CSV table of N, CA and C in Angstrom, one decimal:
chain,number,residue,atom,x,y,z
A,143,UNK,N,0.9,-1.1,-0.9
A,143,UNK,CA,-0.4,0.1,0.2
A,143,UNK,C,0.4,1.5,-0.2
A,144,UNK,N,0.5,1.6,-1.2
A,144,UNK,CA,1.3,3.3,-0.5
A,144,UNK,C,0.4,4.3,-1.0
A,145,UNK,N,1.3,5.5,0.1
A,145,UNK,CA,0.6,6.0,0.7
A,145,UNK,C,0.5,7.7,0.4
A,146,UNK,N,0.2,8.1,0.2
A,146,UNK,CA,0.7,9.8,0.5
A,146,UNK,C,0.3,11.2,1.6
A,147,UNK,N,0.9,11.8,2.3
A,147,UNK,CA,-0.1,13.4,2.5
A,147,UNK,C,0.7,14.8,2.7
A,148,UNK,N,-0.1,15.8,2.5
A,148,UNK,CA,0.0,16.6,2.6
A,148,UNK,C,-0.6,17.6,3.8
A,149,UNK,N,-0.1,18.6,4.2
A,149,UNK,CA,-1.1,19.6,4.8
A,149,UNK,C,-0.5,21.0,3.7
A,150,UNK,N,-1.7,21.0,3.9
A,150,UNK,CA,-2.6,22.4,2.5
A,150,UNK,C,-3.2,23.7,3.3
A,151,UNK,N,-2.7,24.5,3.9
A,151,UNK,CA,-4.1,25.7,4.6
A,151,UNK,C,-5.9,25.9,3.3
A,152,UNK,N,-5.8,25.7,4.1
A,152,UNK,CA,-7.6,26.5,3.9
A,152,UNK,C,-8.6,27.4,4.6
A,153,UNK,N,-8.8,28.1,4.2
A,153,UNK,CA,-9.5,29.4,4.7
A,153,UNK,C,-10.5,28.9,4.9
A,154,UNK,N,-11.0,29.1,6.1
A,154,UNK,CA,-12.9,28.6,7.0
A,154,UNK,C,-13.0,30.0,6.9
A,155,UNK,N,-14.5,30.3,5.6
A,155,UNK,CA,-14.8,30.9,6.0
A,155,UNK,C,-16.4,31.2,6.5
A,156,UNK,N,-16.7,32.3,7.5
A,156,UNK,CA,-18.1,32.3,8.0
A,156,UNK,C,-19.2,33.2,7.8
A,157,UNK,N,-20.1,33.1,7.8
A,157,UNK,CA,-21.0,34.3,7.2
A,157,UNK,C,-20.6,35.5,7.9
A,158,UNK,N,-20.3,35.7,8.5
A,158,UNK,CA,-20.2,37.6,9.1
A,158,UNK,C,-18.4,38.2,8.7
A,159,UNK,N,-18.5,37.6,7.2
A,159,UNK,CA,-17.2,38.1,6.3
A,159,UNK,C,-15.2,37.3,7.2
A,160,UNK,N,-16.4,37.1,8.6
A,160,UNK,CA,-14.4,37.0,9.2
A,160,UNK,C,-13.7,35.4,8.3
A,161,UNK,N,-12.6,35.3,8.8
A,161,UNK,CA,-12.3,33.8,8.5
A,161,UNK,C,-11.3,32.8,8.9
A,162,UNK,N,-10.6,31.9,8.6
A,162,UNK,CA,-9.3,32.1,9.6
A,162,UNK,C,-8.4,30.7,9.3
A,163,UNK,N,-7.6,30.5,9.0
A,163,UNK,CA,-6.8,30.6,8.5
A,163,UNK,C,-6.9,28.1,8.9
A,164,UNK,N,-7.0,27.2,8.0
A,164,UNK,CA,-6.6,26.4,8.7
A,164,UNK,C,-5.8,25.1,8.5
A,165,UNK,N,-4.9,24.5,9.1
A,165,UNK,CA,-3.9,23.4,7.8
A,165,UNK,C,-4.7,22.4,9.4
A,166,UNK,N,-4.7,22.3,6.7
A,166,UNK,CA,-6.0,20.6,6.8
A,166,UNK,C,-3.9,19.1,6.5
A,167,UNK,N,-5.1,18.4,6.7
A,167,UNK,CA,-4.3,17.4,6.2
A,167,UNK,C,-5.0,16.2,5.4
A,168,UNK,N,-4.4,16.2,4.6
A,168,UNK,CA,-5.2,15.7,3.1
A,168,UNK,C,-4.5,14.7,2.6
A,169,UNK,N,-4.6,13.5,3.0
A,169,UNK,CA,-4.4,12.1,2.3
A,169,UNK,C,-5.0,10.8,1.9
A,170,UNK,N,-4.2,10.2,1.0
A,170,UNK,CA,-4.1,9.2,0.2
A,170,UNK,C,-4.0,8.0,0.7
A,171,UNK,N,-4.2,6.3,-0.2
A,171,UNK,CA,-4.4,5.3,0.1
A,171,UNK,C,-4.5,4.6,-1.2
A,172,UNK,N,-3.8,3.5,-1.8
A,172,UNK,CA,-3.8,3.3,-2.4
A,172,UNK,C,-4.4,1.2,-2.2
A,173,UNK,N,-4.2,1.7,-1.8
A,173,UNK,CA,-6.0,0.6,-0.8
A,173,UNK,C,-7.2,1.1,-0.3
A,174,UNK,N,-7.6,2.3,-0.5
A,174,UNK,CA,-8.5,2.7,-1.2
A,174,UNK,C,-8.6,4.0,-2.0
A,175,UNK,N,-8.0,3.6,-3.2
A,175,UNK,CA,-8.5,4.1,-4.5
A,175,UNK,C,-9.1,5.3,-4.8
A,176,UNK,N,-10.2,5.5,-4.4
A,176,UNK,CA,-11.1,6.6,-5.0
A,176,UNK,C,-12.0,7.5,-3.6
A,177,UNK,N,-11.1,7.6,-2.4
A,177,UNK,CA,-10.8,8.1,-1.4
A,177,UNK,C,-10.3,9.2,-1.2
A,178,UNK,N,-9.9,10.8,-0.6
A,178,UNK,CA,-9.0,11.4,-0.1
A,178,UNK,C,-9.8,12.1,1.4
A,179,UNK,N,-8.9,11.9,2.4
A,179,UNK,CA,-9.4,12.1,3.7
A,179,UNK,C,-8.5,14.2,3.7
A,180,UNK,N,-9.2,14.7,4.2
A,180,UNK,CA,-9.1,16.2,4.8
A,180,UNK,C,-9.7,16.6,6.4
A,181,UNK,N,-8.0,16.0,7.0
A,181,UNK,CA,-9.1,15.9,8.9
A,181,UNK,C,-7.5,16.8,9.4
A,182,UNK,N,-9.3,17.4,10.3
A,182,UNK,CA,-9.4,19.1,10.3
A,182,UNK,C,-9.5,19.1,12.2
A,183,UNK,N,-8.4,17.3,12.3
A,183,UNK,CA,-7.7,17.6,13.6
A,183,UNK,C,-7.3,18.7,14.1
A,184,UNK,N,-6.5,19.9,14.0
A,184,UNK,CA,-6.0,20.4,14.1
A,184,UNK,C,-6.6,22.1,14.8
A,185,UNK,N,-8.0,21.7,13.9
A,185,UNK,CA,-9.4,22.0,14.3
A,185,UNK,C,-10.1,22.3,15.2
A,186,UNK,N,-11.0,20.2,15.2
A,186,UNK,CA,-12.2,20.1,16.3
A,186,UNK,C,-11.1,18.9,16.2
A,187,UNK,N,-10.5,18.4,17.3
A,187,UNK,CA,-10.4,16.6,17.1
A,187,UNK,C,-11.6,15.9,16.2
A,188,UNK,N,-10.9,15.2,15.9
A,188,UNK,CA,-11.9,13.4,15.1
A,188,UNK,C,-13.1,14.1,14.6
A,189,UNK,N,-11.9,15.5,13.5
A,189,UNK,CA,-12.6,15.4,11.6
A,189,UNK,C,-12.4,15.1,11.0
A,190,UNK,N,-12.6,14.3,10.4
A,190,UNK,CA,-11.5,14.0,9.3
A,190,UNK,C,-12.7,13.1,8.6
A,191,UNK,N,-13.2,14.5,7.1
A,191,UNK,CA,-14.5,14.7,6.0
A,191,UNK,C,-13.4,12.9,5.0
A,192,UNK,N,-14.1,12.0,4.7
A,192,UNK,CA,-13.6,10.9,3.1
A,192,UNK,C,-14.6,12.0,2.1
A,193,UNK,N,-13.4,12.5,1.3
A,193,UNK,CA,-14.3,12.2,0.1
A,193,UNK,C,-13.8,12.7,-1.6
A,194,UNK,N,-14.7,11.6,-2.2
A,194,UNK,CA,-14.1,11.3,-3.7
A,194,UNK,C,-13.2,12.0,-4.2
A,195,UNK,N,-11.7,10.8,-5.1
A,195,UNK,CA,-10.6,12.0,-5.8
A,195,UNK,C,-11.4,12.4,-7.3
A,196,UNK,N,-11.9,11.5,-7.7
A,196,UNK,CA,-13.3,12.1,-8.6
A,196,UNK,C,-13.9,13.5,-7.8
A,197,UNK,N,-14.5,13.4,-7.1
A,197,UNK,CA,-15.7,14.7,-7.4
A,197,UNK,C,-14.7,16.1,-6.9
A,198,UNK,N,-13.8,15.6,-6.7
A,198,UNK,CA,-12.1,16.9,-6.1
A,198,UNK,C,-11.7,17.8,-7.6
A,199,UNK,N,-11.2,16.8,-8.4
A,199,UNK,CA,-10.8,16.4,-10.2
A,199,UNK,C,-11.5,17.4,-10.7
A,200,UNK,N,-13.2,16.7,-10.6
A,200,UNK,CA,-14.6,17.9,-11.1
A,200,UNK,C,-14.1,19.1,-11.4
A,201,UNK,N,-14.3,19.2,-9.7
A,201,UNK,CA,-14.6,20.3,-8.5
A,201,UNK,C,-13.1,21.8,-8.8
A,202,UNK,N,-12.0,21.1,-9.5
A,202,UNK,CA,-11.5,21.8,-10.5
A,202,UNK,C,-12.2,22.4,-11.1
A,203,UNK,N,-12.8,22.2,-12.5
A,203,UNK,CA,-12.6,22.2,-13.4
A,203,UNK,C,-13.9,23.0,-13.6
A,204,UNK,N,-15.8,23.2,-12.5
A,204,UNK,CA,-16.9,23.8,-12.2
A,204,UNK,C,-17.0,22.4,-11.2
A,205,UNK,N,-18.8,24.0,-10.7
A,205,UNK,CA,-19.6,23.1,-10.3
A,205,UNK,C,-19.5,21.9,-9.5
A,206,UNK,N,-19.5,20.7,-9.3
A,206,UNK,CA,-19.3,19.6,-8.9
A,206,UNK,C,-20.1,18.9,-7.2
A,207,UNK,N,-20.0,18.1,-6.9
A,207,UNK,CA,-21.5,17.5,-5.7
A,207,UNK,C,-22.5,17.7,-6.2
A,208,UNK,N,-23.2,16.6,-4.8
A,208,UNK,CA,-24.7,16.9,-4.8
A,208,UNK,C,-24.4,16.7,-2.8
A,209,UNK,N,-25.4,16.7,-2.0
A,209,UNK,CA,-25.7,15.8,-1.3
A,209,UNK,C,-24.9,17.2,-0.5
A,210,UNK,N,-24.0,16.2,0.3
A,210,UNK,CA,-23.8,16.8,1.2
A,210,UNK,C,-21.7,17.5,1.8
A,211,UNK,N,-21.9,17.4,-0.2
A,211,UNK,CA,-20.6,17.5,-0.4
A,211,UNK,C,-19.8,18.9,-2.1
A,212,UNK,N,-20.2,19.8,-2.2
A,212,UNK,CA,-20.0,21.0,-2.9
A,212,UNK,C,-18.5,21.4,-3.3
A,213,UNK,N,-18.3,21.1,-5.1
A,213,UNK,CA,-16.8,22.0,-4.9
A,213,UNK,C,-16.4,22.1,-6.4
A,214,UNK,N,-16.4,23.5,-6.6
A,214,UNK,CA,-16.1,24.5,-7.6
A,214,UNK,C,-15.7,25.3,-7.5
A,215,UNK,N,-14.6,25.5,-8.3
A,215,UNK,CA,-13.6,26.5,-9.3
A,215,UNK,C,-14.2,28.3,-8.7
A,216,UNK,N,-12.5,28.2,-8.0
A,216,UNK,CA,-13.5,30.7,-7.4
A,216,UNK,C,-12.3,31.0,-8.2
A,217,UNK,N,-12.0,32.7,-8.6
A,217,UNK,CA,-11.7,33.3,-9.6
A,217,UNK,C,-9.9,32.4,-10.5
A,218,UNK,N,-10.5,31.1,-10.2
A,218,UNK,CA,-8.8,31.1,-11.2
A,218,UNK,C,-8.5,30.5,-9.7
A,219,UNK,N,-8.0,30.6,-9.0
A,219,UNK,CA,-6.7,30.8,-8.3
A,219,UNK,C,-7.1,30.0,-6.9
A,220,UNK,N,-8.5,29.6,-6.3
A,220,UNK,CA,-9.6,28.8,-5.6
A,220,UNK,C,-10.2,28.3,-5.8
A,221,UNK,N,-9.9,27.0,-4.9
A,221,UNK,CA,-11.1,26.5,-5.2
A,221,UNK,C,-12.1,25.9,-3.3
A,222,UNK,N,-13.2,26.1,-3.9
A,222,UNK,CA,-14.1,26.3,-2.5
A,222,UNK,C,-14.6,24.9,-1.9
A,223,UNK,N,-15.2,24.5,-1.2
A,223,UNK,CA,-15.0,22.8,-0.5
A,223,UNK,C,-16.0,22.8,0.8
A,224,UNK,N,-17.1,23.2,-0.3
A,224,UNK,CA,-18.6,23.8,0.9
A,224,UNK,C,-19.1,21.4,1.9
A,225,UNK,N,-18.7,21.7,3.0
A,225,UNK,CA,-19.3,20.1,3.9
A,225,UNK,C,-20.1,20.7,4.4
A,226,UNK,N,-21.6,19.8,4.6
A,226,UNK,CA,-22.3,20.3,5.2
A,226,UNK,C,-22.5,18.3,6.3
A,227,UNK,N,-23.2,18.7,6.9
A,227,UNK,CA,-22.9,18.0,7.9
A,227,UNK,C,-24.8,18.7,8.6
A,228,UNK,N,-25.3,18.0,10.1
A,228,UNK,CA,-26.9,18.2,11.0
A,228,UNK,C,-26.9,20.4,11.6
A,229,UNK,N,-24.5,20.2,11.8
A,229,UNK,CA,-24.3,21.4,12.5
A,229,UNK,C,-24.8,22.6,11.6
A,230,UNK,N,-24.8,21.4,9.9
A,230,UNK,CA,-24.6,23.7,8.7
A,230,UNK,C,-23.9,23.2,8.5
A,231,UNK,N,-23.4,24.5,7.8
A,231,UNK,CA,-22.4,23.8,6.8
A,231,UNK,C,-20.7,24.7,7.2
A,232,UNK,N,-20.3,24.1,6.5
A,232,UNK,CA,-18.8,24.5,6.3
A,232,UNK,C,-17.9,25.0,5.0
A,233,UNK,N,-18.1,26.3,4.4
A,233,UNK,CA,-17.1,26.5,3.1
A,233,UNK,C,-15.8,27.3,3.6
A,234,UNK,N,-14.8,25.9,3.2
A,234,UNK,CA,-13.6,26.2,2.7
A,234,UNK,C,-13.2,27.0,1.7
A,235,UNK,N,-11.8,27.2,0.9
A,235,UNK,CA,-11.9,27.7,0.4
A,235,UNK,C,-9.6,27.4,0.8
A,236,UNK,N,-9.1,27.1,-1.0
A,236,UNK,CA,-7.6,25.7,-1.2
A,236,UNK,C,-7.2,26.5,-2.4
A,237,UNK,N,-6.5,26.8,-2.2
A,237,UNK,CA,-5.2,27.3,-3.5
A,237,UNK,C,-5.0,25.6,-4.4
A,238,UNK,N,-5.5,26.8,-5.3
A,238,UNK,CA,-6.1,25.3,-6.4
A,238,UNK,C,-4.9,24.6,-7.2
A,239,UNK,N,-3.8,25.4,-7.1
A,239,UNK,CA,-2.4,25.1,-7.4
A,239,UNK,C,-1.9,23.5,-6.5
A,240,UNK,N,-2.4,23.8,-5.0
A,240,UNK,CA,-2.0,23.0,-4.0
A,240,UNK,C,-3.1,22.0,-4.1
A,241,UNK,N,-4.6,22.4,-4.6
A,241,UNK,CA,-4.7,20.9,-4.9
A,241,UNK,C,-5.1,19.5,-5.8
A,242,UNK,N,-4.6,20.3,-7.7
A,242,UNK,CA,-4.4,20.2,-7.8
A,242,UNK,C,-3.4,19.3,-7.8
A,243,UNK,N,-1.9,19.6,-7.6
A,243,UNK,CA,-0.1,19.2,-7.1
A,243,UNK,C,-0.5,18.3,-6.6
A,244,UNK,N,-2.1,18.3,-5.5
A,244,UNK,CA,-2.2,16.7,-4.4
A,244,UNK,C,-3.0,15.8,-5.6
A,245,UNK,N,-3.7,15.7,-6.0
A,245,UNK,CA,-4.3,15.0,-6.6
A,245,UNK,C,-3.5,14.4,-8.4
A,246,UNK,N,-2.7,15.7,-8.7
A,246,UNK,CA,-1.6,14.4,-9.4
A,246,UNK,C,-1.3,13.6,-8.7
A,247,UNK,N,-0.3,13.7,-7.8
A,247,UNK,CA,0.7,12.7,-6.9
A,247,UNK,C,-0.8,11.2,-6.8
A,248,UNK,N,-1.5,12.3,-6.9
A,248,UNK,CA,-2.6,10.8,-6.2
A,248,UNK,C,-2.6,9.7,-7.8
A,249,UNK,N,-3.0,10.5,-8.5
A,249,UNK,CA,-3.0,9.7,-10.1
A,249,UNK,C,-1.7,9.4,-10.7
A,250,UNK,N,-0.3,9.3,-9.6
A,250,UNK,CA,0.9,8.8,-10.4
A,250,UNK,C,0.6,6.9,-9.4
A,251,UNK,N,-0.2,7.5,-7.7
A,251,UNK,CA,0.4,6.3,-8.0
A,251,UNK,C,-0.5,5.0,-8.2
A,252,UNK,N,-2.4,5.3,-8.0
A,252,UNK,CA,-3.0,5.0,-8.6
A,252,UNK,C,-3.6,5.9,-10.2
A,253,UNK,N,-3.4,5.3,-10.8
A,253,UNK,CA,-3.8,6.7,-12.5
A,253,UNK,C,-5.6,6.0,-12.5
A,254,UNK,N,-5.7,7.5,-12.7
A,254,UNK,CA,-7.6,7.2,-13.0
A,254,UNK,C,-7.9,6.2,-13.7
A,255,UNK,N,-8.5,5.3,-13.2
A,255,UNK,CA,-9.6,4.1,-14.2
A,255,UNK,C,-9.0,3.5,-14.6
A,256,UNK,N,-8.0,3.2,-13.1
A,256,UNK,CA,-7.3,2.2,-12.8
A,256,UNK,C,-7.9,1.7,-11.0
A,257,UNK,N,-8.7,2.6,-10.3
A,257,UNK,CA,-8.6,1.9,-9.2
A,257,UNK,C,-8.9,1.1,-8.7
A,258,UNK,N,-9.8,0.5,-10.0
A,258,UNK,CA,-10.5,-1.6,-9.5
A,258,UNK,C,-9.5,-2.0,-9.1
A,259,UNK,N,-7.5,-2.0,-10.3
A,259,UNK,CA,-6.6,-3.0,-10.3
A,259,UNK,C,-6.2,-2.8,-8.6
A,260,UNK,N,-7.0,-1.5,-7.6
A,260,UNK,CA,-6.3,-1.7,-6.4
A,260,UNK,C,-7.0,-1.9,-5.7
A,261,UNK,N,-8.7,-2.3,-5.5
A,261,UNK,CA,-9.1,-2.7,-4.5
A,261,UNK,C,-9.0,-4.1,-4.0
A,262,UNK,N,-8.8,-4.5,-2.8
A,262,UNK,CA,-9.2,-6.8,-2.4
A,262,UNK,C,-10.0,-6.0,-2.7
A,263,UNK,N,-10.3,-7.5,-2.9
A,263,UNK,CA,-12.3,-7.3,-3.5
A,263,UNK,C,-13.0,-8.6,-2.1
A,264,UNK,N,-11.1,-9.1,-1.9
A,264,UNK,CA,-12.4,-10.8,-0.6
A,264,UNK,C,-11.8,-9.5,0.6
A,265,UNK,N,-10.9,-9.6,0.0
A,265,UNK,CA,-11.7,-8.0,2.1
A,265,UNK,C,-12.6,-6.8,2.4
A,266,UNK,N,-12.8,-6.4,1.0
A,266,UNK,CA,-13.9,-5.7,1.0
A,266,UNK,C,-15.3,-6.3,1.1
A,267,UNK,N,-15.2,-7.9,0.6
A,267,UNK,CA,-16.7,-9.1,1.1
A,267,UNK,C,-16.0,-9.2,2.4
A,268,UNK,N,-14.9,-9.7,2.9
A,268,UNK,CA,-15.6,-10.4,4.4
A,268,UNK,C,-16.2,-9.3,5.2
A,269,UNK,N,-14.9,-8.0,4.3
A,269,UNK,CA,-15.8,-6.3,6.0
A,269,UNK,C,-18.0,-5.7,5.5
A,270,UNK,N,-18.4,-7.1,5.0
A,270,UNK,CA,-19.5,-6.7,3.9
A,270,UNK,C,-20.3,-7.3,5.1
A,271,UNK,N,-20.2,-9.2,4.1
A,271,UNK,CA,-20.5,-10.0,5.6
A,271,UNK,C,-20.9,-9.6,6.4
A,272,UNK,N,-19.5,-8.9,7.4
A,272,UNK,CA,-19.3,-9.3,9.1
A,272,UNK,C,-20.4,-7.7,9.4
A,273,UNK,N,-20.5,-7.2,8.4
A,273,UNK,CA,-20.8,-5.9,10.0
A,273,UNK,C,-22.4,-6.3,9.5
């Protein structure tokens, strides 16, 4: 299994025109090839969101997402990520270049379209049957 980790500075946008910078841990694992984890532990303990790699890639080029997660480009230099839960919506902005570099690095580990070759289907089936 290969792992990739990076820290990307993200701006948490608030409704009162203030914002707060957050250092967010981004991680990717070859055995979970469709997922990118965003770890907000520096801001809120145990706060980790798992996003689709394909959603993040699509969101670099145009609005993408439905449900709890939406991603869209903003001003050519940023990507906006909206995360919703029962407590509300967090709107975050990150450097589009930083996100694109991270996603390009994930593509070197598991090229898009080949994710299925990296999944341990026996383990997944066993986990499904145990649950």
